[in-house]
């Protein structure tokens, strides 16, 4: 018993670990609700694309002396809009366009990064630096993720209808374009909030795994939200603490735990798991 | 969306006494591949109407629905609903549309009752929190379509006909005055078809306007008081008795219809010149009985229409 206590208490005696844990809870919460929509709408690649595309935004914001989060947000949104524009004006499919746009922007970001002397470590941008989160970062993460979370929860039914049956949404006069872009904005905000913790490369895992796990476990959307939140917050917290003990990077630890939980669910989910389907 | 706008819509929806009218004026729709699916379509319908929309595959029935709903942009022409531009009428929740096939992900984690509740969104404020009234309407709609027993099923667990009924229940719960049904009878059994037709009749009593496309030509005279015959253009539109004639049907369907004709010796021993003509596009044939003129009224099955 004592061991379990120590396992949690020792890391938490450090200030940086406390901040990391709080941040992981915020980020887990906001990523989990967003992930439900991304999974249902088939937007996993969109999550990956927007997150990679923020890199040039970060560098440019640094050059201009703007908050990095602003640059990241603008670049992420630019990627999503650009993808939409190119798709609408050519016969190429959306995922193809997205692949080109986001890798292009990511490449541009890398080139910029080597040309510009920033005070940032590329590794931290790419893979996150959970343990380096300052009190100021924490406030920023809290505001962005809290606001995003509230907005998504308030509009969760409209967003669901938009994902499920856009035609009906339109038929009852919902502003489809507005909802579409709101979802993109919320996605970009979520990514911005998560960057410090898990980085550009791995954030997509946070944006997909909790929703996918919950999707395997329930047929009701409201429950899906709750399960995803529990999974995401739980694995973020556990991952953060484990990373302290194994002396590994935090972001990858969180992502690894989520992947593990997904596999468990995939095999053992009561109704939709592989074994349950076999037995049926 | 602002709170004010959402509230504004609520009051509009509540005004159930808006006159259900539909006016289609010179609507021409061309798809991006150049196919002109509809040319200069015009017709008018008033409240308390069930109008059948009849035509061969590819005659533009679904396209007409989409044009009314604003899902495709007409090249020119105008649709007015309840004397308003179509977009405005949609915003106010006057119009209900059940497409030919639902293009939804059947694995979506929503239950039957959730889907029907989506029909009530237009009546709720922007947070979409259902009121007691909303829940009651959902119960009623499920009851009317005999789907109450399935309300907690995930939608993918239903049969094709049951899925259709769920979306009809949603349409019913929506309480629009103008109801557009694109082939509501395909894939449902006769019992359900009869139930749907009964429902449509009741809605007609209450002054609703319904436009229903179908290939069941035989049912058309049973429940439609108006008919629009379509084949890229509106061939004929008007009251069933005047419009749904053998001549017009033959124009609408050309060689597509199965066509049986029984006359003379096959039918009578005497000198009666009348003959039976059976036209069939689908399961239920339409039967004409009379002499050669080809403009007589179709036969109706008994004891329907007369109830109203
Ligand atoms: N999205 C589209 N793009 C291009 N052409 C289309 C599209 N949808 C329909 N069409 C064409 O428009 C014409 C009318 O199609 P529509 O779906 O309105 O027919 P319909 O009367 O509903 O037929 P059905 O009885 O088979 O449902 C067809 O020739 C079809 O090929
Ligand atoms: Mg059609």
Coordinates of C-alpha atoms and ligand atoms in Angstrom, one line a residue, chain B residues 31-33 35-38 55-64 66 100 182-183 213 215 230 232, ligand 1:
Chain B
X31 CA -25.6 19.4 -62.1
X32 CA -21.9 20.2 -62.4
X33 CA -21.5 17.4 -65.0
X35 CA -26.9 17.1 -66.8
X36 CA -30.0 19.3 -66.8
X37 CA -32.1 17.3 -64.3
X38 CA -35.0 19.7 -64.2
X55 CA -41.9 9.9 -62.9
X56 CA -39.4 7.3 -64.2
X57 CA -36.0 6.8 -62.6
X58 CA -33.9 9.8 -63.3
X59 CA -36.8 12.1 -64.1
X60 CA -35.7 14.6 -61.5
X61 CA -37.9 13.8 -58.5
X62 CA -35.2 13.8 -56.0
X63 CA -33.6 16.8 -57.7
X64 CA -36.8 18.7 -57.3
X66 CA -33.2 19.1 -53.3
X100 CA -34.9 8.9 -50.5
X182 CA -38.9 11.2 -51.2
X183 CA -40.1 7.6 -51.9
X213 CA -42.7 10.9 -54.7
X215 CA -43.2 4.5 -57.9
X230 CA -42.3 14.7 -64.1
X232 CA -37.1 16.5 -66.6
Ligands
LIG1 N1 -25.2 14.6 -57.8 C1 -25.5 14.5 -59.1 N2 -24.5 14.8 -60.0 C2 -24.8 14.7 -61.4 N3 -26.0 14.3 -61.9 C3 -26.9 13.9 -61.0 C4 -26.7 14.0 -59.6 N4 -27.8 13.6 -59.0 C5 -28.7 13.2 -60.0 N5 -28.2 13.4 -61.2 C6 -28.8 13.2 -62.5 O1 -30.0 14.0 -62.5 C7 -31.1 13.2 -63.1 C8 -32.3 13.2 -62.1 O2 -31.9 12.5 -60.9 P1 -32.9 12.3 -59.7 O3 -32.1 11.7 -58.6 O4 -33.6 13.6 -59.5 O5 -34.0 11.3 -60.3 P2 -35.2 10.7 -59.6 O6 -36.4 11.1 -60.3 O7 -35.2 11.0 -58.1 O8 -35.0 9.1 -59.8 P3 -35.3 7.8 -58.9 O9 -36.7 7.4 -59.3 O10 -34.3 6.8 -59.4 O11 -35.1 8.2 -57.5 C9 -30.5 11.8 -63.4 O12 -30.3 11.8 -64.7 C10 -29.2 11.8 -62.6 O13 -28.3 11.1 -63.3

